[in-house]
PDB file of C-alpha atoms in Angstrom:
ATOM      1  CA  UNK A   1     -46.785  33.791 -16.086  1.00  0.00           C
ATOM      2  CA  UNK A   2     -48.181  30.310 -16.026  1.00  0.00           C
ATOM      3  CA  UNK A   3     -48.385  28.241 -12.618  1.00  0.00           C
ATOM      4  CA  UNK A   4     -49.103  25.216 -11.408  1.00  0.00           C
ATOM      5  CA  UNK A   5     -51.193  24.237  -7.775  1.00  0.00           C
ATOM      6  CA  UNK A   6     -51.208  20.917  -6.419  1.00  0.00           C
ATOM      7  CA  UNK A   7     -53.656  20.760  -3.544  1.00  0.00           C
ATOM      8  CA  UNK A   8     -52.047  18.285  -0.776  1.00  0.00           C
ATOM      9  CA  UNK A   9     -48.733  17.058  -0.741  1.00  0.00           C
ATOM     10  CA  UNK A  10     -50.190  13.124  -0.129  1.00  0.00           C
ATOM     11  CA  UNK A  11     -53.214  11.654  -0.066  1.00  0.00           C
ATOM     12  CA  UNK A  12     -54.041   8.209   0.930  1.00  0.00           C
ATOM     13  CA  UNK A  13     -56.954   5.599  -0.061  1.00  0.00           C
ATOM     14  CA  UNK A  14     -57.559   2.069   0.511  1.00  0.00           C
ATOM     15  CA  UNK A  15     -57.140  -0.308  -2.599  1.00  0.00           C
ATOM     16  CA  UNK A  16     -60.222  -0.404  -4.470  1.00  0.00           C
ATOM     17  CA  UNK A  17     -61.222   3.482  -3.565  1.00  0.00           C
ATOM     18  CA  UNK A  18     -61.683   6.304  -5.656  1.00  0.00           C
ATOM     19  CA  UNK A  19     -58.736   8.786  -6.204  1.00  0.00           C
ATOM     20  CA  UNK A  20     -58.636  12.117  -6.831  1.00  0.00           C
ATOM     21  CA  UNK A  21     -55.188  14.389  -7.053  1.00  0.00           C
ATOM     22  CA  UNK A  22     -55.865  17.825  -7.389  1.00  0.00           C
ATOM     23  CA  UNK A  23     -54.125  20.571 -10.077  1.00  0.00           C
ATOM     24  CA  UNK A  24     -54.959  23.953 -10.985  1.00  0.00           C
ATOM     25  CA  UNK A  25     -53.006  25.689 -13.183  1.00  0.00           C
ATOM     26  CA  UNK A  26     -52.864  29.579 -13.943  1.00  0.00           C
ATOM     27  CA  UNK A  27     -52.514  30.266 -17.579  1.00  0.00           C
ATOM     28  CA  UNK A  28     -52.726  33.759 -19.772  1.00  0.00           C
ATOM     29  CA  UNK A  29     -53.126  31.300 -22.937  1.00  0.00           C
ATOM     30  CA  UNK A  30     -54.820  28.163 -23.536  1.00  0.00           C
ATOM     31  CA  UNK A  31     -52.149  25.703 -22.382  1.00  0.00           C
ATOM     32  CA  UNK A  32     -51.470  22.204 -22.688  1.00  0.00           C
ATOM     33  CA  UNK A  33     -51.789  20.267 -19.310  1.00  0.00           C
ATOM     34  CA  UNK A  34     -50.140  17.178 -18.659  1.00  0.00           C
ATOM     35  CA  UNK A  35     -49.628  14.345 -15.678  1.00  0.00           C
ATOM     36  CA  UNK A  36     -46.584  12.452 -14.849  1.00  0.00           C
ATOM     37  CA  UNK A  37     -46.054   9.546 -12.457  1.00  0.00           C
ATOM     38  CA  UNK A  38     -42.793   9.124 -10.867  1.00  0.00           C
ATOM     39  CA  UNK A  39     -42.534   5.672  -9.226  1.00  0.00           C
ATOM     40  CA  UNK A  40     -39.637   5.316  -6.609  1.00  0.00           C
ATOM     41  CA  UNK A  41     -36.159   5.818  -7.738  1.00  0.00           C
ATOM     42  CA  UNK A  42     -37.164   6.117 -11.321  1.00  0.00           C
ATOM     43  CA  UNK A  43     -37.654   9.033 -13.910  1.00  0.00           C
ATOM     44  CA  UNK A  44     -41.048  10.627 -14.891  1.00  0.00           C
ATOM     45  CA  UNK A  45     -43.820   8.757 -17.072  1.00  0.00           C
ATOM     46  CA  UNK A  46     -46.318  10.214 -18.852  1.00  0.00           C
ATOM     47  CA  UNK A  47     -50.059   9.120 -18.219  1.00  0.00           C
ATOM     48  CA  UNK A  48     -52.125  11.502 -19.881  1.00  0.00           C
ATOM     49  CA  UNK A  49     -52.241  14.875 -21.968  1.00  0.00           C
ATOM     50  CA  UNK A  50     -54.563  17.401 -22.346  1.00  0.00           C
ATOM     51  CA  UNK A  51     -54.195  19.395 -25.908  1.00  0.00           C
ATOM     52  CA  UNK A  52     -57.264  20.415 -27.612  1.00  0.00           C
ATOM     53  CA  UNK A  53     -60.575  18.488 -28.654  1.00  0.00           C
ATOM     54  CA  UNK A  54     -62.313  16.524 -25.989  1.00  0.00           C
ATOM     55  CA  UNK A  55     -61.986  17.939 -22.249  1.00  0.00           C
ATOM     56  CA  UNK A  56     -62.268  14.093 -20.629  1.00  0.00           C
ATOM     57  CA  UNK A  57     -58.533  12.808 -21.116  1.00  0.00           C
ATOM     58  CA  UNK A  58     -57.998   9.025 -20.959  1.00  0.00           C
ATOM     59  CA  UNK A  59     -54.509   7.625 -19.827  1.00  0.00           C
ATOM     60  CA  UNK A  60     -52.676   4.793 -18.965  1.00  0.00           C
ATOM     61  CA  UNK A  61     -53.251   2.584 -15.835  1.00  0.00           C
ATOM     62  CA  UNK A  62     -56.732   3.599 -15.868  1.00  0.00           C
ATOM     63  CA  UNK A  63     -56.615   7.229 -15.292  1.00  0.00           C
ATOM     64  CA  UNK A  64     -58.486  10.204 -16.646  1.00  0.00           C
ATOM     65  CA  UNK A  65     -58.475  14.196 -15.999  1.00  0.00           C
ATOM     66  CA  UNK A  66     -60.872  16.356 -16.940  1.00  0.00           C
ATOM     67  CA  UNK A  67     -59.806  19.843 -18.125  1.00  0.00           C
ATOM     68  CA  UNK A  68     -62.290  22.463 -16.976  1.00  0.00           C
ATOM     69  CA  UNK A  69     -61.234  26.043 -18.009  1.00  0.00           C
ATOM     70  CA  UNK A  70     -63.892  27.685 -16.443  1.00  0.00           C
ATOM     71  CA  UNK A  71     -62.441  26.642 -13.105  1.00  0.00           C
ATOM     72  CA  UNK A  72     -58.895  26.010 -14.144  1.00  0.00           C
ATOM     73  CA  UNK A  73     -58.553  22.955 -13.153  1.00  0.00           C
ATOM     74  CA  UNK A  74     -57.221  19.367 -14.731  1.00  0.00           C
ATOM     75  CA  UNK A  75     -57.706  16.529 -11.764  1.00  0.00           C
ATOM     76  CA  UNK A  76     -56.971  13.207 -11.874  1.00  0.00           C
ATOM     77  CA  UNK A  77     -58.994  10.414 -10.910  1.00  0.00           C
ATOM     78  CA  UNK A  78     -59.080   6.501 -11.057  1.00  0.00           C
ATOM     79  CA  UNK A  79     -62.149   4.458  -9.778  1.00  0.00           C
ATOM     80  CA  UNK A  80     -60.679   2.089  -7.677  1.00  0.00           C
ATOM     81  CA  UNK A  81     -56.743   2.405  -6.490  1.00  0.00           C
ATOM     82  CA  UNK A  82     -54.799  -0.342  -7.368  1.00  0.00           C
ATOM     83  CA  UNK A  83     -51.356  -1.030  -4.815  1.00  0.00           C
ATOM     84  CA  UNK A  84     -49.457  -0.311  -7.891  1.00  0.00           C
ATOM     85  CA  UNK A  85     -50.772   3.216  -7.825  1.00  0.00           C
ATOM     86  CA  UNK A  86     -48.769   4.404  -4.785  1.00  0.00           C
ATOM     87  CA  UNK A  87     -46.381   7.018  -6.601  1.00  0.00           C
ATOM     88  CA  UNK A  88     -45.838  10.708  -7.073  1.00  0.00           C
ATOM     89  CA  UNK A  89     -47.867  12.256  -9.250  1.00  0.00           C
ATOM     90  CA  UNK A  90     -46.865  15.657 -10.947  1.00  0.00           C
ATOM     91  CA  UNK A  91     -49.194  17.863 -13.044  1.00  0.00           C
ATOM     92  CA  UNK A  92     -47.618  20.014 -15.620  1.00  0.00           C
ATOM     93  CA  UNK A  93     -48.109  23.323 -17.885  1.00  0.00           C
ATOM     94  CA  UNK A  94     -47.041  24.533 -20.940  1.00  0.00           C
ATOM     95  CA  UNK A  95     -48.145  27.327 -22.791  1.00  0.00           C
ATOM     96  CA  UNK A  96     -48.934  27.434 -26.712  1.00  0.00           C
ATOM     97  CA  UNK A  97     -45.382  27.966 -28.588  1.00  0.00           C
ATOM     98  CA  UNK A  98     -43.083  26.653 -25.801  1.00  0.00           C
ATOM     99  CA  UNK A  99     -41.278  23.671 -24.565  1.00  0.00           C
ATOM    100  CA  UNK A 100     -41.027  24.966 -21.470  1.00  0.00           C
ATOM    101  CA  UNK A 101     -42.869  22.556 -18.757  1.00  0.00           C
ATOM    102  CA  UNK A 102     -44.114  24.064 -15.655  1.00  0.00           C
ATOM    103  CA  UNK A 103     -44.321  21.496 -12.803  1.00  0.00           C
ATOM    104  CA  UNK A 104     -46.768  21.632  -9.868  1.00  0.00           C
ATOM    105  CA  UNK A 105     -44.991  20.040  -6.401  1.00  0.00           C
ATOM    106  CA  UNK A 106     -46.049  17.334  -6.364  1.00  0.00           C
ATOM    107  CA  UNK A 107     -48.712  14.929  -4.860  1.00  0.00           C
ATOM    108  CA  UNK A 108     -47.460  11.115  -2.987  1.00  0.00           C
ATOM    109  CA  UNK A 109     -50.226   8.553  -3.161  1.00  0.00           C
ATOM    110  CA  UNK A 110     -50.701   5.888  -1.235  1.00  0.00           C
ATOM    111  CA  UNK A 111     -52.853   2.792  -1.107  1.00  0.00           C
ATOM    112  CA  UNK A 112     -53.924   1.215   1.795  1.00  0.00           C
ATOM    113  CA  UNK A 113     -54.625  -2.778   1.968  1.00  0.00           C
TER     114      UNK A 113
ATOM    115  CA  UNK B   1     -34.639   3.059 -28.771  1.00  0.00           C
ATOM    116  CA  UNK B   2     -32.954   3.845 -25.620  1.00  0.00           C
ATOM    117  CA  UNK B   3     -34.936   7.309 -25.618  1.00  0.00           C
ATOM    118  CA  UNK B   4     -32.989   9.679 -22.812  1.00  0.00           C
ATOM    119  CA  UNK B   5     -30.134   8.550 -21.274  1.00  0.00           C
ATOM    120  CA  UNK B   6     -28.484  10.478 -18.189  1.00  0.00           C
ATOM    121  CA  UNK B   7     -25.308   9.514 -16.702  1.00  0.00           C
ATOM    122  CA  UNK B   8     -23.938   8.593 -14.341  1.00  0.00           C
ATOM    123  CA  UNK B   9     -26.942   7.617 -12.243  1.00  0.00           C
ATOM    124  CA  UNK B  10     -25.311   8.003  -8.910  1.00  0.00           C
ATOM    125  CA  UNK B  11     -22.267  10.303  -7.967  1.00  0.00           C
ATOM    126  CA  UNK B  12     -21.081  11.715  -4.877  1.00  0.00           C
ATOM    127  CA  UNK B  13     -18.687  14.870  -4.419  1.00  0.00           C
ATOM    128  CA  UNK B  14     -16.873  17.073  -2.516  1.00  0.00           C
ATOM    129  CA  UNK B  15     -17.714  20.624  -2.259  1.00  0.00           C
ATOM    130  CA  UNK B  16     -15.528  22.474  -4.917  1.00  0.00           C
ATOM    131  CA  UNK B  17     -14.990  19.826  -6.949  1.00  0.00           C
ATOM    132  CA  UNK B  18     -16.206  19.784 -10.395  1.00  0.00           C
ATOM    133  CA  UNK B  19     -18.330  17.671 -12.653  1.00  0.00           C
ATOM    134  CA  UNK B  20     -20.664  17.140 -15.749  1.00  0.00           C
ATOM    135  CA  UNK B  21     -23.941  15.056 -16.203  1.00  0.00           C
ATOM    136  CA  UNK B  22     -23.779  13.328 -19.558  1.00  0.00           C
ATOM    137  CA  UNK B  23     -27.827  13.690 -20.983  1.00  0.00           C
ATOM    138  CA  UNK B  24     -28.174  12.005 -24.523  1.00  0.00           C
ATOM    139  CA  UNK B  25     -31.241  11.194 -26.388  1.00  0.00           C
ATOM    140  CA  UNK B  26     -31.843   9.414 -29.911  1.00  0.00           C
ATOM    141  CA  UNK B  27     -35.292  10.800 -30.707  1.00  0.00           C
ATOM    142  CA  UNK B  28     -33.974  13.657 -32.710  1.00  0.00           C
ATOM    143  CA  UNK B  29     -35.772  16.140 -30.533  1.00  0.00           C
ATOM    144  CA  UNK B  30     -35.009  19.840 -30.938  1.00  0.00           C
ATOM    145  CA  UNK B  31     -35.816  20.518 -27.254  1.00  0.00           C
ATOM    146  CA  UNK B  32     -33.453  19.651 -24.152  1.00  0.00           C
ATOM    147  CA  UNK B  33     -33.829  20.705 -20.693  1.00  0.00           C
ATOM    148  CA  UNK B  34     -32.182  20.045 -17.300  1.00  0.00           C
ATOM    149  CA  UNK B  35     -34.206  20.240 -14.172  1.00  0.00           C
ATOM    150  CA  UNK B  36     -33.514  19.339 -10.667  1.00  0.00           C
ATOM    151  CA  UNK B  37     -35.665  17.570  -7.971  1.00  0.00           C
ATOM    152  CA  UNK B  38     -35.772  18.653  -4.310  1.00  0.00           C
ATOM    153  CA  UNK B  39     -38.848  17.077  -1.728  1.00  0.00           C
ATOM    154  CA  UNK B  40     -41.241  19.413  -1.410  1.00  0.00           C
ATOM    155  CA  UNK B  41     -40.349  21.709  -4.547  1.00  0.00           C
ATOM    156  CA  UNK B  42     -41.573  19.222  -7.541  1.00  0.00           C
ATOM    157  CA  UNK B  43     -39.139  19.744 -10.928  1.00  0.00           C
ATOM    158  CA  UNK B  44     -37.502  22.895 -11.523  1.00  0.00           C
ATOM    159  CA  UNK B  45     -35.931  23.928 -14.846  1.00  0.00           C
ATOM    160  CA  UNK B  46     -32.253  24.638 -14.741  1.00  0.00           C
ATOM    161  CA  UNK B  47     -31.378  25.292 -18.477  1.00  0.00           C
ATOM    162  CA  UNK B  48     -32.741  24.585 -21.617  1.00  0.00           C
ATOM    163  CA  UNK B  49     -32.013  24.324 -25.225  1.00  0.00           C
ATOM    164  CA  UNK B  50     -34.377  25.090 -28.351  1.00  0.00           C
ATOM    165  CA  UNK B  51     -31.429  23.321 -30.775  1.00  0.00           C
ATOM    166  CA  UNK B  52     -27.741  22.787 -31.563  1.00  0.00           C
ATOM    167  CA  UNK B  53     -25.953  25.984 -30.768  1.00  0.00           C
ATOM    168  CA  UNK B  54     -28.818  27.643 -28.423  1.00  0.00           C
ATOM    169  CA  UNK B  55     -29.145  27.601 -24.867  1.00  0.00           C
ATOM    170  CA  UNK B  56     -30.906  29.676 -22.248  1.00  0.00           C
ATOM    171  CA  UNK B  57     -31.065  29.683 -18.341  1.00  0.00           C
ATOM    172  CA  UNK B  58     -34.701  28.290 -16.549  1.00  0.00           C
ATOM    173  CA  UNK B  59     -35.420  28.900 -13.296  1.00  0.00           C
ATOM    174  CA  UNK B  60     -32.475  28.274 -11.030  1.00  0.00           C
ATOM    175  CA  UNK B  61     -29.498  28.548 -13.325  1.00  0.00           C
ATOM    176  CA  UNK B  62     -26.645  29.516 -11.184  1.00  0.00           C
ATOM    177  CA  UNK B  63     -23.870  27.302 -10.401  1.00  0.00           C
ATOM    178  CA  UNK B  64     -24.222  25.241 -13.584  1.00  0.00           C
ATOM    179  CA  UNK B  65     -23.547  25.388 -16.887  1.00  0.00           C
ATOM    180  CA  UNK B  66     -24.747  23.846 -20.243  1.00  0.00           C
ATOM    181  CA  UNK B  67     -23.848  23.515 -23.913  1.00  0.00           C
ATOM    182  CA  UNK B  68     -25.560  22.161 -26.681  1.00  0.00           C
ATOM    183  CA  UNK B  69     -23.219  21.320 -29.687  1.00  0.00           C
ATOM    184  CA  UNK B  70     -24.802  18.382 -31.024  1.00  0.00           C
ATOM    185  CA  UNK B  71     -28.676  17.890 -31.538  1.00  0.00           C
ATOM    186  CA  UNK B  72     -28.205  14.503 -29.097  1.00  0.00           C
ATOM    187  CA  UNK B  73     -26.364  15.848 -26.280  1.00  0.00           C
ATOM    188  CA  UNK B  74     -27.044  18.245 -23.595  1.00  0.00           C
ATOM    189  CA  UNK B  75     -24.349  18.247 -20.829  1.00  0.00           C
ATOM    190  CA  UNK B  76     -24.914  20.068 -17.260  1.00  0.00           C
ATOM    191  CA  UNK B  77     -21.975  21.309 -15.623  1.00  0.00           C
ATOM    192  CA  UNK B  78     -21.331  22.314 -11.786  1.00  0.00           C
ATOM    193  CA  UNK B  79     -18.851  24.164 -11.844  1.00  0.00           C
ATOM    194  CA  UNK B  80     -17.561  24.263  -8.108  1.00  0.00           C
ATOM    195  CA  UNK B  81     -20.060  21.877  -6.183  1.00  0.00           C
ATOM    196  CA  UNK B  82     -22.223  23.100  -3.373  1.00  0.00           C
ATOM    197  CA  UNK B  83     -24.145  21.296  -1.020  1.00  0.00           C
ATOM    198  CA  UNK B  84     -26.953  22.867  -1.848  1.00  0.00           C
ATOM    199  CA  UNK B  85     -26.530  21.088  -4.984  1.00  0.00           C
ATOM    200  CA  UNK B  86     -27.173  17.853  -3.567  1.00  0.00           C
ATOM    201  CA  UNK B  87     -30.526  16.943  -5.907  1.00  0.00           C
ATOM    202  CA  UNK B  88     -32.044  14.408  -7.939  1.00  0.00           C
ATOM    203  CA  UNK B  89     -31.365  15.398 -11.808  1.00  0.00           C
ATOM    204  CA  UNK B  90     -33.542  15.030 -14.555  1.00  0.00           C
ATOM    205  CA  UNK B  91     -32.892  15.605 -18.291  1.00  0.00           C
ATOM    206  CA  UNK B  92     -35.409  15.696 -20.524  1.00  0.00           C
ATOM    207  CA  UNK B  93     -36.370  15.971 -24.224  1.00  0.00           C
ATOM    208  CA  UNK B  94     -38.980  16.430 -26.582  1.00  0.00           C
ATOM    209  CA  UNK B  95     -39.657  17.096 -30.295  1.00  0.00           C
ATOM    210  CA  UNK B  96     -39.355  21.011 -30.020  1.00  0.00           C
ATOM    211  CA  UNK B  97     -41.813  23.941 -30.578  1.00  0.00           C
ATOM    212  CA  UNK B  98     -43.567  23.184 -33.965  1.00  0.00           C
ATOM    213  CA  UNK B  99     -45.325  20.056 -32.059  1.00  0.00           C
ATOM    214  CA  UNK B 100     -45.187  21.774 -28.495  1.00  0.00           C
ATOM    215  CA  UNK B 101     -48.183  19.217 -27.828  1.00  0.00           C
ATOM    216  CA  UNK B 102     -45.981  16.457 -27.823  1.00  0.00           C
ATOM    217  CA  UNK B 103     -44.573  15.732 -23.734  1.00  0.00           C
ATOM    218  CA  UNK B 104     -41.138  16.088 -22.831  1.00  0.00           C
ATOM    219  CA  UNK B 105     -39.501  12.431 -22.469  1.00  0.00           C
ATOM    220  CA  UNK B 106     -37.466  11.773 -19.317  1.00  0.00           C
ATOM    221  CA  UNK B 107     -34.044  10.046 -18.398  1.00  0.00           C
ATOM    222  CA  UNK B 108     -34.133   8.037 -15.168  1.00  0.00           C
ATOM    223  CA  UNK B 109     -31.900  10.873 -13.260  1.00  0.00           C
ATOM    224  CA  UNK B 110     -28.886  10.986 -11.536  1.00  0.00           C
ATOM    225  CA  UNK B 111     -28.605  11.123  -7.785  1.00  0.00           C
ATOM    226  CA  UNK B 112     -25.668  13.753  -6.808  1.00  0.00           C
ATOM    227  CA  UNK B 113     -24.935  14.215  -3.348  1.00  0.00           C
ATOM    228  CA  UNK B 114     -22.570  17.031  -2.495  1.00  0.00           C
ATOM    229  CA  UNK B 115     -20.356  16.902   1.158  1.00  0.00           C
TER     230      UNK B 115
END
């Protein structure tokens, strides 16, 4: 059965600092990996996708995961936080041959002046 | 291109009474799926729907009811409201299993609140 793990519920930075949300996901087959951002009171946007080819994913905003399989992980990062950034952030799983999205919990950001 | 459209996007209830969550999208996408959002517990899938006519329960099914007889539409139904309803709702689409790499595309939810 396939799984998400998002390591820490929120994390906080000060504008202009490096962030780094956490996922690991638990997969029998090679899976695609996504991320979603979820500002307040709306629905869920995608910023990046991991399918096949290149490992370093580029998104939207100015984010980027990397999908490692030997440690099963897909983080995001962005250099420098932006006050925009503050949002939830949810990293998802599917498996090859299904719709079927599995979400993580969740990680809050915020950004600190 | 409105994309996925949920309504209404606010609603409040009393316990027993019933309801349904209208989810529409105009992508022509095979796949349809209803989750619900609680803090803590990220998005969890309450049905789904491969295409017109098919259905299935996700995760935490009970209490609610789909049906998918157009390709566009993908109503949720609670049948005899709970508190434990109370939940952000989220319906989703996306172009179905033969491009599985493609996301799912999201409505902006509806906000239920159960008393």
């Amino acid at each position: 059965a396939q799984s998400v793990t998002q390591l820490g519920s929120h994390v906080s930075v000060s504008e202009g600092a490096l962030v780094l949300l956490r996922c690991n996901y638990s997969s029998s087959v090679p899976p695609y990996l996504f991320w979603y951002v979820q500002y307040p009171n709306q629905g869920l946007q995608l910023l990046l996708k991991y399918t096949t080819g290149a490992t370093l994913v580029k998104g939207i905003n100015g984010f980027e995961a990397e999908f490692k399989k030997s440690e099963t992980s897909f983080h995001l990062t962005k250099p420098s936080a932006h006050m925009s950034d503050a949002a939830e952030y949810f990293c998802a799983v599917r498996g090859y041959n299904t719709d079927k999205l599995i979400f993580g919990t969740g990680t809050r950001l915020q950004v600190f002046p | 291109n409105a994309g996925v459209t949920q309504t209404p996007k606010f609603q409040v209830l009393k316990t027993g009474q019933s309801m349904t969550l209208q989810c529409a999208q105009d992508m022509n996408h095979e796949y349809m799926s209803w989750y619900r959002q609680d803090p803590g517990m990220g998005l969890r899938l309450i049905h789904y729907s491969v295409g017109a006519g098919i259905t299935d329960q996700g995760e935490v099914p009970n209490g609610y009811n789909v049906s998918r007889s157009t390709t566009e539409d993908f109503p949720l139904r609670l049948l005899s409201a709970a508190p434990s309803q109370t939940s952000v709702y989220f319906c989703a689409s996306s172009p179905g299993t033969a491009n599985s790499n493609q996301p799912q595309h999201f409505g902006d939810g509806t906000r239920l609140s159960i008393l």
